[in-house]
mmCIF file of C-alpha atoms in Angstrom:
data_model
loop_
_atom_site.group_PDB
_atom_site.id
_atom_site.type_symbol
_atom_site.label_atom_id
_atom_site.label_comp_id
_atom_site.label_asym_id
_atom_site.label_seq_id
_atom_site.Cartn_x
_atom_site.Cartn_y
_atom_site.Cartn_z
ATOM 1 C CA MET A 1 0.000 0.000 0.000
ATOM 2 C CA PRO A 2 2.318 2.706 -1.242
ATOM 3 C CA PHE A 3 -0.176 5.542 -0.477
ATOM 4 C CA ILE A 4 -0.089 5.041 3.328
ATOM 5 C CA ARG A 5 3.309 6.658 4.059
ATOM 6 C CA PRO A 6 2.526 9.871 2.128
ATOM 7 C CA LEU A 7 -0.859 10.071 3.913
ATOM 8 C CA TRP A 8 0.755 9.886 7.346
ATOM 9 C CA ALA A 9 3.321 12.458 6.239
ATOM 10 C CA CYS A 10 0.527 14.831 5.154
ATOM 11 C CA LEU A 11 -1.288 14.331 8.464
ATOM 12 C CA ALA A 12 1.895 15.044 10.417
ATOM 13 C CA ILE A 13 2.585 18.205 8.437
ATOM 14 C CA SER A 14 -1.015 19.349 8.955
ATOM 15 C CA CYS A 15 -0.694 18.843 12.719
ATOM 16 C CA LEU A 16 2.519 20.833 12.778
ATOM 17 C CA LEU A 17 0.934 23.672 10.809
ATOM 18 C CA ILE A 18 -2.090 23.745 13.141
ATOM 19 C CA SER A 19 0.196 23.801 16.219
ATOM 20 C CA ALA A 20 2.252 26.596 14.731
ATOM 21 C CA ALA A 21 -0.901 28.581 13.943
ATOM 22 C CA HIS A 22 -2.148 28.126 17.508
ATOM 23 C CA ALA A 23 1.229 29.213 18.902
ATOM 24 C CA GLN A 24 1.292 32.259 16.641
ATOM 25 C CA SER A 25 -2.278 33.114 17.643
ATOM 26 C CA ALA A 26 -1.329 32.805 21.328
ATOM 27 C CA ASP A 27 1.654 35.103 20.782
ATOM 28 C CA HIS A 28 -0.616 37.704 19.194
ATOM 29 C CA ALA A 29 -3.092 37.369 22.063
ATOM 30 C CA ARG A 30 -0.400 37.775 24.706
ATOM 31 C CA PRO A 31 0.147 41.513 25.352
ATOM 32 C CA ALA A 32 3.624 42.878 24.900
ATOM 33 C CA PRO A 33 5.234 43.964 28.183
ATOM 34 C CA LEU A 34 5.182 47.603 29.171
ATOM 35 C CA ARG A 35 8.851 48.321 29.818
ATOM 36 C CA THR A 36 9.643 51.078 32.300
ATOM 37 C CA ALA A 37 13.044 52.477 33.297
ATOM 38 C CA TRP A 38 13.967 54.347 36.474
ATOM 39 C CA LEU A 39 16.837 55.538 38.579
ATOM 40 C CA ALA A 40 16.804 53.955 42.024
ATOM 41 C CA GLU A 41 15.687 57.285 43.438
ATOM 42 C CA PHE A 42 12.602 58.958 44.856
ATOM 43 C CA GLU A 43 10.574 59.226 41.629
ATOM 44 C CA ALA A 44 10.584 55.417 41.340
ATOM 45 C CA PHE A 45 8.862 55.083 44.738
ATOM 46 C CA ALA A 46 5.347 55.434 43.297
ATOM 47 C CA ALA A 47 6.181 53.093 40.385
ATOM 48 C CA TRP A 48 7.502 50.460 42.782
ATOM 49 C CA TYR A 49 4.469 50.778 45.070
ATOM 50 C CA ALA A 50 1.964 50.511 42.205
ATOM 51 C CA HIS A 51 3.826 47.404 41.023
ATOM 52 C CA ASP A 52 3.995 45.965 44.546
ATOM 53 C CA ARG A 53 0.222 46.395 44.908
ATOM 54 C CA GLN A 54 -0.267 45.069 41.337
ATOM 55 C CA TRP A 55 -2.225 48.177 40.356
ATOM 56 C CA ASP A 56 -0.067 48.699 37.260
ATOM 57 C CA ARG A 57 -1.048 45.266 35.967
ATOM 58 C CA GLU A 58 -4.774 45.976 35.896
ATOM 59 C CA ASN A 59 -4.526 47.393 32.362
ATOM 60 C CA ASN A 60 -0.981 46.310 31.427
ATOM 61 C CA PRO A 61 -0.766 42.628 32.510
ATOM 62 C CA VAL A 62 3.022 42.500 32.072
ATOM 63 C CA VAL A 63 4.946 45.488 33.438
ATOM 64 C CA GLU A 64 8.734 45.523 33.754
ATOM 65 C CA LEU A 65 10.642 47.873 36.066
ATOM 66 C CA ARG A 66 14.347 48.271 35.341
ATOM 67 C CA SER A 67 16.833 50.367 37.276
ATOM 68 C CA PHE A 68 19.608 52.450 35.668
ATOM 69 C CA PRO A 69 22.487 54.051 37.608
ATOM 70 C CA THR A 70 22.317 57.465 35.903
ATOM 71 C CA GLY A 71 19.891 59.495 33.837
ATOM 72 C CA ARG A 72 22.365 59.705 30.993
ATOM 73 C CA LEU A 73 22.663 55.913 30.759
ATOM 74 C CA LEU A 74 18.878 55.614 30.900
ATOM 75 C CA VAL A 75 18.449 58.055 28.007
ATOM 76 C CA ASP A 76 21.340 56.695 25.937
ATOM 77 C CA ASN A 77 20.035 53.118 26.240
ATOM 78 C CA MET A 78 16.382 53.818 25.514
ATOM 79 C CA HIS A 79 16.485 52.028 22.147
ATOM 80 C CA ALA A 80 18.824 49.236 23.284
ATOM 81 C CA TYR A 81 16.531 48.326 26.192
ATOM 82 C CA GLY A 82 13.390 49.423 24.391
ATOM 83 C CA TRP A 83 11.721 51.179 27.289
ATOM 84 C CA ASN A 84 8.265 52.614 26.762
ATOM 85 C CA LEU A 85 8.064 54.886 29.805
ATOM 86 C CA ALA A 86 10.824 56.212 32.025
ATOM 87 C CA ALA A 87 11.788 58.940 34.475
ATOM 88 C CA CYS A 88 14.919 61.056 34.829
ATOM 89 C CA GLY A 89 15.998 64.591 35.642
ATOM 90 C CA GLY A 90 15.528 67.518 33.295
ATOM 91 C CA VAL A 91 19.254 67.658 32.533
ATOM 92 C CA PRO A 92 19.557 64.235 30.779
ATOM 93 C CA ALA A 93 15.968 64.357 29.501
ATOM 94 C CA LEU A 94 16.889 67.283 27.234
ATOM 95 C CA ARG A 95 19.040 64.916 25.166
ATOM 96 C CA ALA A 96 15.990 62.774 24.330
ATOM 97 C CA LEU A 97 13.792 65.830 23.772
ATOM 98 C CA LEU A 98 16.323 67.305 21.373
ATOM 99 C CA ARG A 99 16.273 64.066 19.369
ATOM 100 C CA LYS A 100 12.434 64.179 19.479
ATOM 101 C CA ASP A 101 12.441 60.637 20.877
ATOM 102 C CA VAL A 102 10.052 61.228 23.770
ATOM 103 C CA TYR A 103 7.039 63.072 25.113
ATOM 104 C CA VAL A 104 7.084 64.593 28.587
ATOM 105 C CA VAL A 105 3.889 63.094 30.022
ATOM 106 C CA GLY A 106 4.216 63.969 33.704
ATOM 107 C CA VAL A 107 6.452 65.072 36.565
ATOM 108 C CA GLY A 108 7.831 62.410 38.896
ATOM 109 C CA THR A 109 9.046 64.779 41.602
ATOM 110 C CA GLU A 110 10.687 68.143 42.178
ATOM 111 C CA GLU A 111 13.964 67.855 44.049
ATOM 112 C CA ALA A 112 15.384 71.380 44.386
ATOM 113 C CA ALA A 113 15.485 71.016 48.182
ATOM 114 C CA SER A 114 17.682 67.914 47.822
ATOM 115 C CA ASN A 115 20.372 69.834 45.932
ATOM 116 C CA ALA A 116 22.336 71.995 48.348
ATOM 117 C CA VAL A 117 25.604 73.879 48.817
ATOM 118 C CA TYR A 118 27.622 73.000 51.915
ATOM 119 C CA ALA A 119 30.584 74.524 53.730
ATOM 120 C CA ARG A 120 32.538 73.564 56.820
ATOM 121 C CA ALA A 121 31.025 74.870 60.047
ATOM 122 C CA SER A 122 34.271 76.792 60.631
ATOM 123 C CA SER A 123 34.028 78.561 57.243
ATOM 124 C CA PRO A 124 32.989 82.232 57.147
ATOM 125 C CA LEU A 125 30.321 81.139 54.636
ATOM 126 C CA ALA A 126 28.496 79.451 57.497
ATOM 127 C CA ARG A 127 28.479 82.662 59.539
ATOM 128 C CA LEU A 128 28.343 85.525 57.037
ATOM 129 C CA ASN A 129 25.044 87.367 56.851
ATOM 130 C CA GLY A 130 24.358 89.202 53.633
ATOM 131 C CA VAL A 131 25.204 88.472 50.043
ATOM 132 C CA GLY A 132 27.997 91.022 49.786
ATOM 133 C CA GLY A 133 30.200 89.531 52.477
ATOM 134 C CA ALA A 134 29.786 85.998 51.177
ATOM 135 C CA ALA A 135 30.591 87.102 47.632
ATOM 136 C CA ARG A 136 33.765 88.905 48.690
ATOM 137 C CA PHE A 137 34.922 85.901 50.694
ATOM 138 C CA LEU A 138 34.113 83.323 47.998
ATOM 139 C CA ARG A 139 35.786 85.134 45.104
ATOM 140 C CA GLY A 140 38.839 83.162 43.987
ATOM 141 C CA LYS A 141 38.017 80.168 46.189
ATOM 142 C CA THR A 142 37.621 76.517 45.134
ATOM 143 C CA VAL A 143 34.158 74.919 44.949
ATOM 144 C CA LEU A 144 33.599 71.176 44.455
ATOM 145 C CA CYS A 145 30.766 70.230 42.117
ATOM 146 C CA PRO A 146 29.803 67.521 39.559
ATOM 147 C CA LEU A 147 29.735 69.459 36.280
ATOM 148 C CA GLY A 148 26.744 69.409 33.949
ATOM 149 C CA THR A 149 24.340 68.243 36.656
ATOM 150 C CA SER A 150 21.463 69.634 38.721
ATOM 151 C CA ALA A 151 23.996 70.438 41.462
ATOM 152 C CA HIS A 152 25.950 72.488 38.924
ATOM 153 C CA GLN A 153 22.741 74.317 37.972
ATOM 154 C CA LEU A 154 22.195 75.162 41.655
ATOM 155 C CA LEU A 155 25.783 76.357 42.049
ATOM 156 C CA LEU A 156 25.487 78.783 39.115
ATOM 157 C CA ALA A 157 22.141 80.080 40.438
ATOM 158 C CA TRP A 158 23.706 80.660 43.871
ATOM 159 C CA LEU A 159 26.697 82.476 42.402
ATOM 160 C CA ASP A 160 24.455 84.562 40.182
ATOM 161 C CA GLY A 161 22.397 85.582 43.217
ATOM 162 C CA MET A 162 25.585 86.952 44.772
ATOM 163 C CA GLY A 163 26.600 88.781 41.613
ATOM 164 C CA LEU A 164 29.360 86.285 40.831
ATOM 165 C CA LYS A 165 30.158 84.393 37.625
ATOM 166 C CA ASP A 166 31.466 80.863 37.430
ATOM 167 C CA THR A 167 34.833 82.335 36.420
ATOM 168 C CA ASP A 168 35.016 84.177 39.765
ATOM 169 C CA VAL A 169 35.619 80.845 41.518
ATOM 170 C CA THR A 170 37.508 77.658 40.668
ATOM 171 C CA ILE A 171 35.054 74.815 40.096
ATOM 172 C CA VAL A 172 36.511 71.318 40.449
ATOM 173 C CA ASP A 173 34.507 68.439 38.956
ATOM 174 C CA VAL A 174 33.991 65.969 41.836
ATOM 175 C CA LYS A 175 31.268 63.376 42.428
ATOM 176 C CA PRO A 176 28.933 64.278 45.315
ATOM 177 C CA GLY A 177 29.959 61.512 47.741
ATOM 178 C CA GLU A 178 33.650 62.212 47.215
ATOM 179 C CA ALA A 179 33.064 65.968 47.420
ATOM 180 C CA ALA A 180 31.414 65.727 50.851
ATOM 181 C CA GLN A 181 34.355 63.735 52.216
ATOM 182 C CA ALA A 182 36.943 66.032 50.620
ATOM 183 C CA LEU A 183 35.261 69.199 51.917
ATOM 184 C CA ALA A 184 35.106 67.779 55.435
ATOM 185 C CA LYS A 185 38.854 67.095 55.237
ATOM 186 C CA GLY A 186 39.636 70.684 54.223
ATOM 187 C CA LEU A 187 39.696 70.588 50.418
ATOM 188 C CA GLY A 188 37.820 73.507 48.844
ATOM 189 C CA GLU A 189 35.637 76.128 50.455
ATOM 190 C CA ALA A 190 32.200 74.791 49.456
ATOM 191 C CA ALA A 191 30.577 71.851 47.659
ATOM 192 C CA ALA A 192 27.364 71.508 45.653
ATOM 193 C CA LEU A 193 25.765 68.141 46.379
ATOM 194 C CA TRP A 194 22.560 66.144 45.997
ATOM 195 C CA ALA A 195 20.973 63.485 48.195
ATOM 196 C CA PRO A 196 22.081 61.129 49.642
ATOM 197 C CA ALA A 197 25.523 62.810 49.638
ATOM 198 C CA ALA A 198 23.816 65.891 51.114
ATOM 199 C CA TYR A 199 22.699 63.825 54.105
ATOM 200 C CA ALA A 200 26.204 62.419 54.486
ATOM 201 C CA ALA A 201 27.523 65.996 54.482
ATOM 202 C CA GLU A 202 25.210 66.901 57.350
ATOM 203 C CA ASP A 203 26.269 63.785 59.248
ATOM 204 C CA LEU A 204 29.893 64.930 58.783
ATOM 205 C CA GLY A 205 29.031 68.227 60.465
ATOM 206 C CA LEU A 206 29.027 70.365 57.299
ATOM 207 C CA SER A 207 26.687 73.361 57.195
ATOM 208 C CA ARG A 208 23.990 73.827 54.552
ATOM 209 C CA ILE A 209 24.431 77.277 53.006
ATOM 210 C CA THR A 210 21.639 77.201 50.436
ATOM 211 C CA ASP A 211 19.542 74.816 48.365
ATOM 212 C CA GLY A 212 17.620 74.917 45.110
ATOM 213 C CA ARG A 213 14.416 76.282 46.575
ATOM 214 C CA LYS A 214 16.203 79.071 48.469
ATOM 215 C CA SER A 215 18.065 79.952 45.273
ATOM 216 C CA GLY A 216 14.787 80.258 43.368
ATOM 217 C CA ILE A 217 15.069 77.335 40.966
ATOM 218 C CA ALA A 218 12.913 74.267 40.386
ATOM 219 C CA GLN A 219 14.547 70.956 39.435
ATOM 220 C CA PRO A 220 11.931 68.514 38.116
ATOM 221 C CA VAL A 221 12.268 64.815 37.401
ATOM 222 C CA LEU A 222 10.280 64.126 34.233
ATOM 223 C CA LEU A 223 8.081 61.196 33.259
ATOM 224 C CA LEU A 224 8.916 60.351 29.644
ATOM 225 C CA ALA A 225 7.075 58.207 27.100
ATOM 226 C CA GLU A 226 8.794 56.905 23.971
ATOM 227 C CA ARG A 227 6.989 58.657 21.107
ATOM 228 C CA GLY A 228 6.465 55.696 18.787
ATOM 229 C CA TYR A 229 4.969 53.543 21.537
ATOM 230 C CA ALA A 230 2.854 56.387 22.966
ATOM 231 C CA ASP A 231 1.388 57.243 19.565
ATOM 232 C CA LYS A 232 0.554 53.582 18.916
ATOM 233 C CA HIS A 233 -0.694 52.725 22.428
ATOM 234 C CA PRO A 234 -1.854 55.964 24.082
ATOM 235 C CA GLU A 235 -4.323 54.053 26.248
ATOM 236 C CA ARG A 236 -1.487 52.044 27.833
ATOM 237 C CA ILE A 237 0.466 55.174 28.750
ATOM 238 C CA THR A 238 -2.667 56.718 30.248
ATOM 239 C CA ALA A 239 -3.502 53.533 32.154
ATOM 240 C CA TYR A 240 -0.005 53.371 33.600
ATOM 241 C CA LEU A 241 -0.071 57.020 34.650
ATOM 242 C CA ARG A 242 -3.440 56.434 36.325
ATOM 243 C CA ASN A 243 -1.946 53.680 38.488
ATOM 244 C CA TYR A 244 1.242 55.659 39.149
ATOM 245 C CA LEU A 245 -0.838 58.620 40.348
ATOM 246 C CA GLN A 246 -2.977 56.245 42.414
ATOM 247 C CA ALA A 247 0.203 55.484 44.369
ATOM 248 C CA VAL A 248 0.937 59.212 44.702
ATOM 249 C CA GLU A 249 -2.559 59.766 46.113
ATOM 250 C CA SER A 250 -2.032 56.910 48.568
ATOM 251 C CA PHE A 251 1.204 58.432 49.870
ATOM 252 C CA GLY A 252 -0.631 61.693 50.507
ATOM 253 C CA LYS A 253 -3.026 59.890 52.847
ATOM 254 C CA MET A 254 -0.388 57.935 54.808
ATOM 255 C CA PRO A 255 1.071 59.219 58.076
ATOM 256 C CA VAL A 256 4.840 59.687 58.017
ATOM 257 C CA GLU A 257 5.204 56.848 60.537
ATOM 258 C CA GLU A 258 3.826 54.508 57.867
ATOM 259 C CA LEU A 259 5.659 56.102 54.938
ATOM 260 C CA VAL A 260 9.155 55.917 56.461
ATOM 261 C CA PRO A 261 9.343 52.093 56.761
ATOM 262 C CA LEU A 262 7.621 51.754 53.385
ATOM 263 C CA TYR A 263 10.265 53.969 51.775
ATOM 264 C CA GLN A 264 13.007 51.970 53.502
ATOM 265 C CA ARG A 265 11.549 48.770 52.024
ATOM 266 C CA PHE A 266 11.461 50.385 48.566
ATOM 267 C CA GLN A 267 15.141 51.318 48.836
ATOM 268 C CA ARG A 268 16.037 47.855 50.076
ATOM 269 C CA GLU A 269 14.077 45.923 47.434
ATOM 270 C CA PHE A 270 14.408 48.164 44.369
ATOM 271 C CA ALA A 271 17.714 49.954 44.964
ATOM 272 C CA GLY A 272 19.479 47.356 47.119
ATOM 273 C CA LYS A 273 20.286 50.029 49.720
ATOM 274 C CA ALA A 274 19.913 49.995 53.482
ATOM 275 C CA LEU A 275 18.535 53.428 54.365
ATOM 276 C CA SER A 276 18.244 54.698 57.922
ATOM 277 C CA ALA A 277 14.894 55.911 59.180
ATOM 278 C CA SER A 278 16.267 59.449 59.550
ATOM 279 C CA ASP A 279 17.504 59.530 55.933
ATOM 280 C CA ALA A 280 14.209 58.080 54.715
ATOM 281 C CA ARG A 281 12.378 60.849 56.554
ATOM 282 C CA ARG A 282 14.659 63.471 54.976
ATOM 283 C CA GLU A 283 14.013 62.020 51.528
ATOM 284 C CA LEU A 284 10.270 62.271 52.073
ATOM 285 C CA GLU A 285 10.532 65.832 53.371
ATOM 286 C CA ASN A 286 12.759 67.115 50.555
ATOM 287 C CA HIS A 287 10.817 65.810 47.545
ATOM 288 C CA LEU A 288 7.503 67.041 46.181
ATOM 289 C CA LEU A 289 4.937 64.709 44.630
ATOM 290 C CA PHE A 290 2.174 65.873 42.318
ATOM 291 C CA PRO A 291 -1.342 64.372 42.161
ATOM 292 C CA LEU A 292 -3.429 64.517 39.007
ATOM 293 C CA ASP A 293 -4.796 68.041 39.403
ATOM 294 C CA LYS A 294 -1.295 69.421 39.965
ATOM 295 C CA GLN A 295 0.060 67.388 37.033
ATOM 296 C CA LYS A 296 -2.481 69.047 34.748
ATOM 297 C CA GLU A 297 -1.486 72.463 36.042
ATOM 298 C CA LEU A 298 2.204 71.702 35.457
ATOM 299 C CA LEU A 299 1.735 70.341 31.933
ATOM 300 C CA GLY A 300 -0.917 72.789 30.804
ATOM 301 C CA GLY A 301 -3.909 70.504 31.053
ATOM 302 C CA VAL A 302 -6.075 73.006 32.958
ATOM 303 C CA PRO A 303 -8.248 75.257 30.749
ATOM 304 C CA ALA A 304 -7.648 78.989 30.994
ATOM 305 C CA ALA A 305 -10.504 81.483 31.474
ATOM 306 C CA ASP A 306 -11.203 81.493 27.718
ATOM 307 C CA GLY A 307 -11.402 77.690 27.642
ATOM 308 C CA ALA A 308 -8.080 77.219 25.837
ATOM 309 C CA MET A 309 -5.353 74.990 27.227
ATOM 310 C CA ARG A 310 -2.277 76.756 28.543
ATOM 311 C CA PRO A 311 0.677 75.346 26.540
ATOM 312 C CA GLY A 312 3.336 73.841 28.762
ATOM 313 C CA GLY A 313 1.961 75.126 32.072
ATOM 314 C CA THR A 314 4.366 75.773 34.945
ATOM 315 C CA LEU A 315 6.729 73.094 33.689
ATOM 316 C CA ARG A 316 7.522 75.200 30.645
ATOM 317 C CA GLY A 317 9.234 77.815 32.823
ATOM 318 C CA TRP A 318 11.070 75.184 34.838
ATOM 319 C CA LEU A 319 12.509 73.579 31.719
ATOM 320 C CA LYS A 320 13.503 76.932 30.247
ATOM 321 C CA ASP A 321 15.728 77.416 33.299
ATOM 322 C CA VAL A 322 17.362 74.032 32.643
ATOM 323 C CA ILE A 323 17.861 74.950 28.973
ATOM 324 C CA ALA A 324 19.391 78.322 29.903
ATOM 325 C CA PHE A 325 21.797 76.536 32.270
ATOM 326 C CA HIS A 326 22.988 74.209 29.504
ATOM 327 C CA LYS A 327 23.352 77.097 27.112
ATOM 328 C CA LYS A 328 25.463 78.950 29.678
ATOM 329 C CA THR A 329 27.794 75.968 30.122
ATOM 330 C CA GLY A 330 28.097 75.456 26.349
ATOM 331 C CA ALA A 331 26.398 72.051 26.402
ATOM 332 C CA LEU A 332 23.692 73.452 24.108
ATOM 333 C CA SER A 333 24.194 75.698 21.097
ATOM 334 C CA SER A 334 21.974 78.723 20.594
ATOM 335 C CA ARG A 335 20.164 76.845 17.825
ATOM 336 C CA GLU A 336 19.541 73.803 20.033
ATOM 337 C CA ALA A 337 18.418 75.969 22.947
ATOM 338 C CA GLY A 338 15.993 77.843 20.693
ATOM 339 C CA GLU A 339 14.569 74.595 19.362
ATOM 340 C CA LEU A 340 14.063 73.200 22.860
ATOM 341 C CA GLU A 341 12.489 76.379 24.209
ATOM 342 C CA SER A 342 9.403 75.803 22.072
ATOM 343 C CA LEU A 343 8.933 72.501 23.977
ATOM 344 C CA PRO A 344 6.378 71.000 21.571
ATOM 345 C CA LEU A 345 6.764 67.558 23.168
ATOM 346 C CA VAL A 346 5.473 68.523 26.623
ATOM 347 C CA THR A 347 1.859 67.347 26.604
ATOM 348 C CA PRO A 348 -0.962 66.655 29.080
ATOM 349 C CA ARG A 349 -2.860 64.467 26.594
ATOM 350 C CA PHE A 350 -1.765 61.168 28.204
ATOM 351 C CA LEU A 351 -2.879 62.144 31.709
ATOM 352 C CA PRO A 352 -5.931 60.273 33.010
#
């Protein structure tokens, strides 16, 4: 019966094709993961909590949270990792905005109070009252500061408030943790730092001279959505922001005695850091969180008196300060600064 073997072969091939079709159908039915990227810092707290409570999986069944050590690495690896939503400071975010790779869809936190200038308690800077005396003393002195960062932005704002230029002092590029230790040992006259190095500076007995809020600047951490993904799946971005802001609302209702151990657990599980209760409390005190109504105000999602939407909202002014800082340091050309100042990619349309 020579026809039997070909018949079995046809049946086997048919079974394989049916199995493959079922597998392909299952792959299409299975939703692609929503990939998110964060620094192991305060703005990731709400993302971690929403994930811990499984709120973020109500509309996006598979959500990935990945940690990056710096904002620059997060931005530079956005295509390699393929993240769909991320958060980082305004300084590195400008790189992605300039490439038109992302939308700004929210504000994770505002951390101006966590960026501060410190001096030794024995320094005249810690005792001088009045801008004039501090300016005369500081002229020609050495200041430690990580260049091109939010701490550098604060330093220039502080100098400007005293009528000084960056050329009136010697700025040495030093990482915050190393700068706090060096200043305590007598190197330099002041240091511009951010948390947690700022807390270490206080533990070393250094005196806080000013911070971002006192110097009149805002330093936002931005929520970014990759443009291609956001345009294709706007409902997923909105759903994720809804759950993220649900966590923000929850924090606003918790007493600090409940928030402190929760923040310590976040740092331990997401960042792999053991944080003291006192440092956790300082982190909570020095960062602002924004619920939905404030997010709309920041991004321009609140109608003006004539019913029109205000373009950019408060955030527009904040980012212009960041752009001006980069232009002053030479990191942005006049053309690039002008292009960024229009900020067409800041949008409230993905907010719940």
